[in-house]
Amino acid sequence: TDNRYEDTLIALSREGANYGVYLVIAAGGFGMAEIQNRIGENIVVFDFIRPDVAKEILDAQVSKIIKNLATEKRINLSLSDAAMETLLAKANTNLANGGRGIGNIVESCLINPLSRYLFDEGIMGDETVTITEINVEDTPYSIVCTRG
């Protein structure tokens, strides 16, 4: 395209940013290095995920897990404040990877240990489980739970 649209894209990007709208360019078939070479130094990070936003994302993801377990497996799951604080502290160490990084933390620190616990304890449904502690010091991560 001989950079035919470069000025237009830059103008749209700047104008949209004034309104909180950011231009995302998808380049099918181009590698990241080639995209960066074509764009040059015109990549601007508008905002990183801050700890308060990370908490909102984490709360939403945990709420979704709790809801899905309740509706699909009839398992009432709750997390102690200490367990949530551990998850949040771990999520805050991975903010550079955005929401996906927080999701990875939830998977490795909550979903995987919980899946192992439910399987090992033979919990198939009609149960109440409270996660009282999440151990993130040793891998694989583990949880401490109470039932009933």
PDB file of C-alpha atoms in Angstrom:
ATOM      1  CA  THR A   1       0.000   0.000   0.000  1.00  0.00           C
ATOM      2  CA  ASP A   2       3.080   2.241  -0.064  1.00  0.00           C
ATOM      3  CA  ASN A   3       2.100   3.725   3.330  1.00  0.00           C
ATOM      4  CA  ARG A   4      -0.914   5.249   1.584  1.00  0.00           C
ATOM      5  CA  TYR A   5      -3.031   5.061   4.743  1.00  0.00           C
ATOM      6  CA  GLU A   6      -0.367   5.803   7.338  1.00  0.00           C
ATOM      7  CA  ASP A   7      -1.298   9.484   7.808  1.00  0.00           C
ATOM      8  CA  THR A   8      -4.985   8.610   7.999  1.00  0.00           C
ATOM      9  CA  LEU A   9      -4.383   5.908  10.604  1.00  0.00           C
ATOM     10  CA  ILE A  10      -2.270   8.234  12.715  1.00  0.00           C
ATOM     11  CA  ALA A  11      -4.902  10.988  12.504  1.00  0.00           C
ATOM     12  CA  LEU A  12      -7.682   8.552  13.439  1.00  0.00           C
ATOM     13  CA  SER A  13      -5.631   7.244  16.343  1.00  0.00           C
ATOM     14  CA  ARG A  14      -5.003  10.720  17.731  1.00  0.00           C
ATOM     15  CA  GLU A  15      -8.589  11.899  17.265  1.00  0.00           C
ATOM     16  CA  GLY A  16     -10.036   8.727  18.804  1.00  0.00           C
ATOM     17  CA  ALA A  17      -7.742   8.968  21.821  1.00  0.00           C
ATOM     18  CA  ASN A  18      -9.316  12.331  22.637  1.00  0.00           C
ATOM     19  CA  TYR A  19     -12.581  10.465  23.174  1.00  0.00           C
ATOM     20  CA  GLY A  20     -11.155   7.402  24.873  1.00  0.00           C
ATOM     21  CA  VAL A  21     -11.360   5.335  21.691  1.00  0.00           C
ATOM     22  CA  TYR A  22      -8.186   3.563  20.691  1.00  0.00           C
ATOM     23  CA  LEU A  23      -7.353   2.181  17.295  1.00  0.00           C
ATOM     24  CA  VAL A  24      -6.358  -1.452  17.131  1.00  0.00           C
ATOM     25  CA  ILE A  25      -4.663  -2.625  13.973  1.00  0.00           C
ATOM     26  CA  ALA A  26      -4.951  -6.271  13.041  1.00  0.00           C
ATOM     27  CA  ALA A  27      -2.518  -7.446  10.428  1.00  0.00           C
ATOM     28  CA  GLY A  28      -3.368 -10.868   9.105  1.00  0.00           C
ATOM     29  CA  GLY A  29      -0.311 -12.695   7.898  1.00  0.00           C
ATOM     30  CA  PHE A  30       2.222 -10.257   9.327  1.00  0.00           C
ATOM     31  CA  GLY A  31       4.525 -11.201  12.170  1.00  0.00           C
ATOM     32  CA  MET A  32       4.851  -8.961  15.215  1.00  0.00           C
ATOM     33  CA  ALA A  33       8.332  -7.826  14.209  1.00  0.00           C
ATOM     34  CA  GLU A  34       7.076  -6.777  10.791  1.00  0.00           C
ATOM     35  CA  ILE A  35       4.122  -4.904  12.296  1.00  0.00           C
ATOM     36  CA  GLN A  36       6.443  -3.077  14.671  1.00  0.00           C
ATOM     37  CA  ASN A  37       8.817  -2.265  11.819  1.00  0.00           C
ATOM     38  CA  ARG A  38       5.960  -0.828   9.766  1.00  0.00           C
ATOM     39  CA  ILE A  39       4.545   1.196  12.645  1.00  0.00           C
ATOM     40  CA  GLY A  40       7.924   2.240  14.003  1.00  0.00           C
ATOM     41  CA  GLU A  41       7.862   4.209  17.242  1.00  0.00           C
ATOM     42  CA  ASN A  42       4.177   5.072  16.854  1.00  0.00           C
ATOM     43  CA  ILE A  43       3.018   2.549  19.477  1.00  0.00           C
ATOM     44  CA  VAL A  44       1.614   4.251  22.530  1.00  0.00           C
ATOM     45  CA  VAL A  45       0.471   2.437  25.668  1.00  0.00           C
ATOM     46  CA  PHE A  46      -2.494   4.463  26.844  1.00  0.00           C
ATOM     47  CA  ASP A  47      -2.894   2.890  30.256  1.00  0.00           C
ATOM     48  CA  PHE A  48      -1.748  -0.141  32.183  1.00  0.00           C
ATOM     49  CA  ILE A  49      -3.986  -2.121  34.483  1.00  0.00           C
ATOM     50  CA  ARG A  50      -3.771  -0.566  37.914  1.00  0.00           C
ATOM     51  CA  PRO A  51      -4.197  -2.555  41.157  1.00  0.00           C
ATOM     52  CA  ASP A  52      -7.756  -1.262  41.710  1.00  0.00           C
ATOM     53  CA  VAL A  53      -8.755  -2.410  38.223  1.00  0.00           C
ATOM     54  CA  ALA A  54      -6.945  -5.721  38.757  1.00  0.00           C
ATOM     55  CA  LYS A  55      -9.148  -6.285  41.813  1.00  0.00           C
ATOM     56  CA  GLU A  56     -12.277  -5.686  39.733  1.00  0.00           C
ATOM     57  CA  ILE A  57     -11.096  -8.119  37.062  1.00  0.00           C
ATOM     58  CA  LEU A  58     -10.162 -10.705  39.686  1.00  0.00           C
ATOM     59  CA  ASP A  59     -13.493 -10.335  41.495  1.00  0.00           C
ATOM     60  CA  ALA A  60     -15.371 -10.789  38.208  1.00  0.00           C
ATOM     61  CA  GLN A  61     -13.407 -13.914  37.290  1.00  0.00           C
ATOM     62  CA  VAL A  62     -13.820 -15.486  40.734  1.00  0.00           C
ATOM     63  CA  SER A  63     -17.537 -14.636  40.748  1.00  0.00           C
ATOM     64  CA  LYS A  64     -17.927 -16.355  37.382  1.00  0.00           C
ATOM     65  CA  ILE A  65     -16.234 -19.505  38.717  1.00  0.00           C
ATOM     66  CA  ILE A  66     -18.468 -19.505  41.802  1.00  0.00           C
ATOM     67  CA  LYS A  67     -21.588 -19.032  39.667  1.00  0.00           C
ATOM     68  CA  ASN A  68     -20.612 -21.753  37.184  1.00  0.00           C
ATOM     69  CA  LEU A  69     -19.902 -24.277  39.942  1.00  0.00           C
ATOM     70  CA  ALA A  70     -23.242 -23.502  41.574  1.00  0.00           C
ATOM     71  CA  THR A  71     -25.295 -23.816  38.392  1.00  0.00           C
ATOM     72  CA  GLU A  72     -23.434 -26.645  36.662  1.00  0.00           C
ATOM     73  CA  LYS A  73     -22.274 -28.819  39.579  1.00  0.00           C
ATOM     74  CA  ARG A  74     -24.423 -27.653  42.528  1.00  0.00           C
ATOM     75  CA  ILE A  75     -21.224 -26.860  44.438  1.00  0.00           C
ATOM     76  CA  ASN A  76     -21.434 -23.773  46.643  1.00  0.00           C
ATOM     77  CA  LEU A  77     -17.939 -22.307  46.671  1.00  0.00           C
ATOM     78  CA  SER A  78     -16.708 -19.455  48.813  1.00  0.00           C
ATOM     79  CA  LEU A  79     -13.272 -17.997  49.465  1.00  0.00           C
ATOM     80  CA  SER A  80     -12.052 -16.566  52.732  1.00  0.00           C
ATOM     81  CA  ASP A  81     -10.750 -13.013  52.817  1.00  0.00           C
ATOM     82  CA  ALA A  82      -7.242 -14.427  53.256  1.00  0.00           C
ATOM     83  CA  ALA A  83      -7.601 -16.581  50.126  1.00  0.00           C
ATOM     84  CA  MET A  84      -8.842 -13.611  48.092  1.00  0.00           C
ATOM     85  CA  GLU A  85      -5.997 -11.444  49.404  1.00  0.00           C
ATOM     86  CA  THR A  86      -3.490 -14.096  48.308  1.00  0.00           C
ATOM     87  CA  LEU A  87      -5.041 -14.235  44.827  1.00  0.00           C
ATOM     88  CA  LEU A  88      -5.026 -10.452  44.552  1.00  0.00           C
ATOM     89  CA  ALA A  89      -1.405 -10.180  45.691  1.00  0.00           C
ATOM     90  CA  LYS A  90      -0.397 -12.776  43.117  1.00  0.00           C
ATOM     91  CA  ALA A  91      -2.468 -11.074  40.382  1.00  0.00           C
ATOM     92  CA  ASN A  92      -0.780  -7.755  41.149  1.00  0.00           C
ATOM     93  CA  THR A  93       2.585  -9.334  40.322  1.00  0.00           C
ATOM     94  CA  ASN A  94       1.401  -9.998  36.756  1.00  0.00           C
ATOM     95  CA  LEU A  95      -0.216  -6.694  35.696  1.00  0.00           C
ATOM     96  CA  ALA A  96       2.048  -6.219  32.692  1.00  0.00           C
ATOM     97  CA  ASN A  97       0.184  -9.080  31.005  1.00  0.00           C
ATOM     98  CA  GLY A  98      -3.178  -7.367  31.436  1.00  0.00           C
ATOM     99  CA  GLY A  99      -6.422  -9.209  32.029  1.00  0.00           C
ATOM    100  CA  ARG A 100      -5.008 -12.328  30.418  1.00  0.00           C
ATOM    101  CA  GLY A 101      -2.238 -12.384  33.041  1.00  0.00           C
ATOM    102  CA  ILE A 102      -4.816 -12.140  35.816  1.00  0.00           C
ATOM    103  CA  GLY A 103      -6.745 -14.987  34.188  1.00  0.00           C
ATOM    104  CA  ASN A 104      -3.570 -17.073  34.115  1.00  0.00           C
ATOM    105  CA  ILE A 105      -3.100 -16.446  37.845  1.00  0.00           C
ATOM    106  CA  VAL A 106      -6.705 -17.457  38.546  1.00  0.00           C
ATOM    107  CA  GLU A 107      -6.210 -20.636  36.550  1.00  0.00           C
ATOM    108  CA  SER A 108      -2.940 -21.658  38.189  1.00  0.00           C
ATOM    109  CA  CYS A 109      -3.735 -20.547  41.755  1.00  0.00           C
ATOM    110  CA  LEU A 110      -7.462 -21.285  41.970  1.00  0.00           C
ATOM    111  CA  ILE A 111      -8.964 -23.381  39.175  1.00  0.00           C
ATOM    112  CA  ASN A 112      -6.245 -26.035  38.927  1.00  0.00           C
ATOM    113  CA  PRO A 113      -5.857 -26.605  42.705  1.00  0.00           C
ATOM    114  CA  LEU A 114      -9.640 -26.572  43.139  1.00  0.00           C
ATOM    115  CA  SER A 115     -10.062 -29.117  40.347  1.00  0.00           C
ATOM    116  CA  ARG A 116      -7.484 -31.385  42.003  1.00  0.00           C
ATOM    117  CA  TYR A 117      -9.209 -30.976  45.392  1.00  0.00           C
ATOM    118  CA  LEU A 118     -12.681 -31.758  44.014  1.00  0.00           C
ATOM    119  CA  PHE A 119     -11.357 -34.812  42.185  1.00  0.00           C
ATOM    120  CA  ASP A 120      -9.261 -36.109  45.117  1.00  0.00           C
ATOM    121  CA  GLU A 121     -12.173 -35.669  47.535  1.00  0.00           C
ATOM    122  CA  GLY A 122     -14.686 -37.214  45.148  1.00  0.00           C
ATOM    123  CA  ILE A 123     -16.906 -34.129  45.231  1.00  0.00           C
ATOM    124  CA  MET A 124     -19.358 -34.375  42.369  1.00  0.00           C
ATOM    125  CA  GLY A 125     -22.038 -31.918  43.505  1.00  0.00           C
ATOM    126  CA  ASP A 126     -24.485 -31.015  46.258  1.00  0.00           C
ATOM    127  CA  GLU A 127     -21.647 -29.771  48.462  1.00  0.00           C
ATOM    128  CA  THR A 128     -20.417 -26.577  50.082  1.00  0.00           C
ATOM    129  CA  VAL A 129     -16.684 -25.864  49.872  1.00  0.00           C
ATOM    130  CA  THR A 130     -14.842 -22.941  51.435  1.00  0.00           C
ATOM    131  CA  ILE A 131     -11.287 -22.177  50.370  1.00  0.00           C
ATOM    132  CA  THR A 132      -9.604 -20.893  53.511  1.00  0.00           C
ATOM    133  CA  GLU A 133      -6.059 -20.631  52.193  1.00  0.00           C
ATOM    134  CA  ILE A 134      -4.168 -20.610  48.907  1.00  0.00           C
ATOM    135  CA  ASN A 135      -0.511 -21.669  49.013  1.00  0.00           C
ATOM    136  CA  VAL A 136       1.467 -19.905  46.298  1.00  0.00           C
ATOM    137  CA  GLU A 137       4.876 -20.486  47.839  1.00  0.00           C
ATOM    138  CA  ASP A 138       5.345 -23.971  46.382  1.00  0.00           C
ATOM    139  CA  THR A 139       4.428 -25.333  42.986  1.00  0.00           C
ATOM    140  CA  PRO A 140       2.099 -26.768  42.110  1.00  0.00           C
ATOM    141  CA  TYR A 141      -0.033 -24.262  43.998  1.00  0.00           C
ATOM    142  CA  SER A 142      -2.420 -25.745  46.521  1.00  0.00           C
ATOM    143  CA  ILE A 143      -5.483 -24.827  48.532  1.00  0.00           C
ATOM    144  CA  VAL A 144      -6.808 -25.592  52.004  1.00  0.00           C
ATOM    145  CA  CYS A 145     -10.554 -26.154  52.138  1.00  0.00           C
ATOM    146  CA  THR A 146     -13.368 -26.943  54.522  1.00  0.00           C
ATOM    147  CA  ARG A 147     -16.528 -28.790  53.549  1.00  0.00           C
ATOM    148  CA  GLY A 148     -20.083 -28.464  54.699  1.00  0.00           C
TER     149      GLY A 148
END
